[in-house]
Amino acid sequence: MTINDGLAYLLELPAIYLWPVFLLENILITLMVLWSGKIIRQYFSPAAMPAYHYTSRDWLICGITNVLNTVITYLGYWLWKQGFIIIGTEFSLFILSDLLILFLAMDLLMYLFHYVIHKTWLYQAIHGLHHEAVNPKPIDLFVLHPLETLGFGSLWLLLLLASSFNIYAIMIYLMVNILFGMIGHLGIEPLSAQLRSKPLLKYLGSSSFHHDHHQDITRNFGFYTSIWDRLFGTYKS
């Protein structure tokens, strides 16, 4: 089955089937993040580091986030089906250029959104929930206020509405997004300081980079990179 066959099949599926499929997709992503995060923490954690546990409240909010992410997924599908979102399927160099655009544009949009909710009443009303985790653990990636979840999802849909993007670039970006989200909430740093100081790598958002943001909420608002923090004076090494 080609990518075009897969997309054509999606177009034919009734909504009654799409909703559970999209929900299952989001649940599997969540479970993958939690399992991978647990394995990485077990392998790289200092021996004296206490084990973490997830509360029933964590699971409840995580579940709500999954439902809302399913809504965003379906809305993206509907916008594509109606022709508002244009997706290319050619296998070409546009995959790389589109991936770079998605990566940097979303990093900038999320930086700006993140900065605004920290500097306004939105922090107490919405974002403070996420920052209850001073030392984040993998599930905290999904412990978000519902409005914040919808806000980040809306940024993604707005970017897709702004221009056409290659389907392969979109899929790779989504995997990269999940990877960085998990890394940022490991609660430990699996990479050595020497490796993180290498050219290019030093500009990527490491686990320490986002962990420091949970420790000092006035710095490090970026997600995938530290580029925007460095440009706008909010970077903390």
Coordinates of C-alpha atoms in Angstrom, one line a residue:
M1 CA 0.0 0.0 0.0
T2 CA 1.4 3.4 -1.0
I3 CA 1.0 6.6 1.0
N4 CA -1.7 7.7 -1.5
D5 CA -3.6 4.5 -1.0
G6 CA -3.5 5.1 2.8
L7 CA -4.8 8.6 2.5
A8 CA -7.5 7.5 0.1
Y9 CA -8.5 4.9 2.5
L10 CA -8.8 7.5 5.3
L11 CA -11.1 9.6 3.1
E12 CA -13.5 6.7 2.8
L13 CA -13.7 5.8 6.5
P14 CA -16.8 7.0 8.3
A15 CA -16.3 9.3 11.3
I16 CA -17.6 6.6 13.6
Y17 CA -14.5 4.6 12.8
L18 CA -12.1 7.5 12.7
W19 CA -12.7 8.7 16.2
P20 CA -11.6 5.5 17.9
V21 CA -8.7 5.1 15.5
F22 CA -7.4 8.5 16.3
L23 CA -8.0 8.0 20.0
L24 CA -6.1 4.7 19.9
E25 CA -3.3 6.4 18.1
N26 CA -2.9 9.0 20.8
I27 CA -3.1 6.4 23.6
L28 CA -0.4 4.3 21.9
I29 CA 1.8 7.4 21.6
T30 CA 1.3 8.2 25.3
L31 CA 2.1 4.6 26.4
M32 CA 5.2 4.7 24.2
V33 CA 6.4 7.9 25.8
L34 CA 5.8 6.5 29.3
W35 CA 7.5 3.2 28.6
S36 CA 10.5 4.8 26.8
G37 CA 10.9 7.4 29.5
K38 CA 10.9 4.7 32.2
I39 CA 13.5 2.6 30.4
I40 CA 15.8 5.7 29.8
R41 CA 15.4 6.8 33.4
Q42 CA 16.3 3.3 34.7
Y43 CA 19.4 3.1 32.5
F44 CA 20.7 6.6 33.1
S45 CA 19.4 7.6 36.6
P46 CA 21.9 7.9 39.4
A47 CA 21.6 5.0 41.9
A48 CA 20.5 7.3 44.7
M49 CA 17.7 8.9 42.6
P50 CA 14.3 8.1 44.2
A51 CA 11.7 6.3 42.0
Y52 CA 8.7 8.3 40.8
H53 CA 5.1 7.3 40.7
Y54 CA 2.1 8.5 38.8
T55 CA -1.0 9.6 40.8
S56 CA -4.6 9.1 39.9
R57 CA -4.8 12.8 39.2
D58 CA -1.8 12.5 36.7
W59 CA -3.7 9.7 34.9
L60 CA -6.9 11.6 34.8
I61 CA -5.4 14.8 33.3
C62 CA -3.3 12.6 30.9
G63 CA -6.5 10.9 29.8
I64 CA -8.2 14.3 29.2
T65 CA -5.2 15.4 27.2
N66 CA -5.4 12.3 25.0
V67 CA -9.1 13.0 24.3
L68 CA -8.3 16.6 23.3
N69 CA -5.4 15.6 21.2
T70 CA -7.9 13.2 19.4
V71 CA -10.1 16.2 18.8
I72 CA -7.2 18.1 17.3
T73 CA -6.3 15.1 15.2
Y74 CA -9.8 14.8 13.8
L75 CA -10.1 18.5 13.2
G76 CA -6.8 18.3 11.2
Y77 CA -8.2 15.4 9.2
W78 CA -11.5 17.3 8.5
L79 CA -9.6 20.4 7.4
W80 CA -7.6 18.3 5.0
K81 CA -10.6 16.5 3.7
Q82 CA -12.4 19.8 3.0
G83 CA -9.3 21.1 1.1
F84 CA -8.2 23.7 3.7
I85 CA -5.0 21.8 4.5
I86 CA -3.0 20.8 1.5
I87 CA -0.6 17.8 1.7
G88 CA 1.9 16.8 -0.9
T89 CA 2.8 13.1 -1.3
E90 CA 5.8 13.3 -3.6
F91 CA 9.1 11.7 -2.4
S92 CA 11.5 14.5 -3.1
L93 CA 13.9 17.0 -1.5
F94 CA 10.9 19.0 -0.4
I95 CA 10.7 16.5 2.5
L96 CA 13.9 18.0 4.0
S97 CA 13.0 21.6 3.4
D98 CA 9.4 21.2 4.7
L99 CA 10.7 19.3 7.8
L100 CA 13.1 22.2 8.6
I101 CA 10.3 24.7 8.1
L102 CA 7.9 22.8 10.4
F103 CA 10.6 22.2 13.0
L104 CA 11.7 25.9 13.2
A105 CA 8.3 27.5 12.7
M106 CA 6.6 25.4 15.4
D107 CA 9.6 25.9 17.7
L108 CA 9.1 29.7 17.3
L109 CA 5.3 29.6 17.6
M110 CA 5.5 27.5 20.7
Y111 CA 8.2 29.7 22.2
L112 CA 6.0 32.8 21.7
F113 CA 2.9 31.0 23.1
H114 CA 4.9 29.7 26.0
Y115 CA 6.4 33.1 26.7
V116 CA 3.0 34.9 26.6
I117 CA 1.3 32.4 29.0
H118 CA 4.2 32.8 31.5
K119 CA 4.1 36.6 31.4
T120 CA 0.4 37.1 31.7
W121 CA -2.5 36.0 33.9
L122 CA -2.6 32.9 31.8
Y123 CA 0.2 31.4 33.9
Q124 CA -2.0 31.2 37.1
A125 CA -5.1 30.4 35.2
I126 CA -3.7 27.7 32.9
H127 CA 0.0 26.9 32.8
G128 CA 0.6 26.7 36.5
L129 CA -0.9 23.2 36.4
H130 CA 2.0 21.9 34.3
H131 CA 4.6 23.7 36.5
E132 CA 3.4 21.9 39.6
A133 CA 6.0 19.4 38.4
V134 CA 9.3 21.1 39.6
N135 CA 11.1 17.9 38.8
P136 CA 9.2 16.6 35.8
K137 CA 8.6 12.9 34.9
P138 CA 7.5 11.5 31.6
I139 CA 3.7 11.7 32.2
D140 CA 4.1 15.5 32.9
L141 CA 4.3 15.9 29.1
F142 CA 0.6 15.2 29.1
V143 CA -0.3 16.9 32.4
L144 CA -1.6 20.1 30.9
H145 CA -4.6 22.4 31.3
P146 CA -7.2 21.5 28.6
L147 CA -7.0 25.1 27.2
E148 CA -3.2 24.8 26.9
T149 CA -3.5 21.5 25.1
L150 CA -6.0 23.1 22.6
G151 CA -3.7 26.1 22.3
F152 CA -0.7 24.1 21.2
G153 CA -2.9 22.0 18.9
S154 CA -4.3 25.1 17.3
L155 CA -0.8 26.4 16.6
W156 CA -0.1 23.2 14.7
L157 CA -3.2 23.4 12.7
L158 CA -2.7 27.1 11.9
L159 CA 0.8 26.3 10.6
L160 CA -0.6 23.5 8.3
L161 CA -3.3 25.9 7.1
A162 CA -0.6 28.5 6.2
S163 CA 1.1 26.5 3.5
S164 CA 1.2 23.1 1.9
F165 CA 3.6 20.5 3.4
N166 CA 4.9 17.1 2.4
I167 CA 3.2 14.2 4.2
Y168 CA 6.6 12.5 4.9
A169 CA 7.9 15.8 6.5
I170 CA 4.7 16.0 8.6
M171 CA 5.1 12.4 9.8
I172 CA 8.8 12.8 10.6
Y173 CA 8.1 16.1 12.4
L174 CA 5.4 14.5 14.6
M175 CA 7.8 11.8 15.6
V176 CA 10.5 14.4 16.4
N177 CA 7.9 16.4 18.4
I178 CA 7.1 13.4 20.5
L179 CA 10.8 12.6 21.0
F180 CA 11.6 16.1 22.2
G181 CA 8.6 16.2 24.5
M182 CA 9.7 13.0 26.2
I183 CA 13.3 14.1 26.5
G184 CA 12.2 17.4 28.1
H185 CA 10.3 15.6 30.8
L186 CA 12.7 12.7 31.7
G187 CA 13.8 14.4 34.9
I188 CA 17.4 13.3 34.2
E189 CA 20.0 14.2 31.6
P190 CA 21.1 11.2 29.6
L191 CA 23.7 13.1 27.5
S192 CA 27.0 14.2 28.9
A193 CA 27.9 17.9 29.1
Q194 CA 30.7 17.4 26.7
L195 CA 28.3 16.0 24.0
R196 CA 25.7 18.7 24.6
S197 CA 28.4 21.3 24.0
K198 CA 29.2 20.1 20.5
P199 CA 28.4 22.4 17.5
L200 CA 24.7 22.3 16.6
L201 CA 23.9 20.0 19.5
K202 CA 24.4 22.8 21.9
Y203 CA 21.5 24.6 20.2
L204 CA 19.0 21.7 20.7
G205 CA 16.6 21.6 23.6
S206 CA 18.1 18.9 25.8
S207 CA 16.5 17.4 28.9
S208 CA 18.5 19.7 31.1
F209 CA 17.4 22.7 29.0
H210 CA 13.7 22.1 29.8
H211 CA 14.3 20.8 33.3
D212 CA 16.0 24.1 34.1
H213 CA 12.8 25.8 32.9
H214 CA 10.8 23.9 35.4
Q215 CA 13.3 25.0 38.0
D216 CA 13.4 28.6 36.9
I217 CA 10.2 29.7 35.1
T218 CA 11.7 32.9 33.8
R219 CA 14.1 31.2 31.4
N220 CA 14.3 28.6 28.6
F221 CA 10.9 28.9 27.0
G222 CA 11.9 27.1 23.8
F223 CA 11.1 23.4 23.1
Y224 CA 13.2 21.9 20.3
T225 CA 16.0 24.5 20.4
S226 CA 17.5 27.3 22.4
I227 CA 17.7 29.5 19.4
W228 CA 14.8 31.8 20.3
D229 CA 15.8 32.0 23.9
R230 CA 19.3 33.1 22.8
L231 CA 17.9 35.7 20.4
F232 CA 15.4 37.2 22.8
G233 CA 17.5 37.1 26.0
T234 CA 15.7 34.4 27.9
Y235 CA 18.4 31.7 27.7
K236 CA 19.9 30.1 30.8
S237 CA 22.8 27.7 30.3

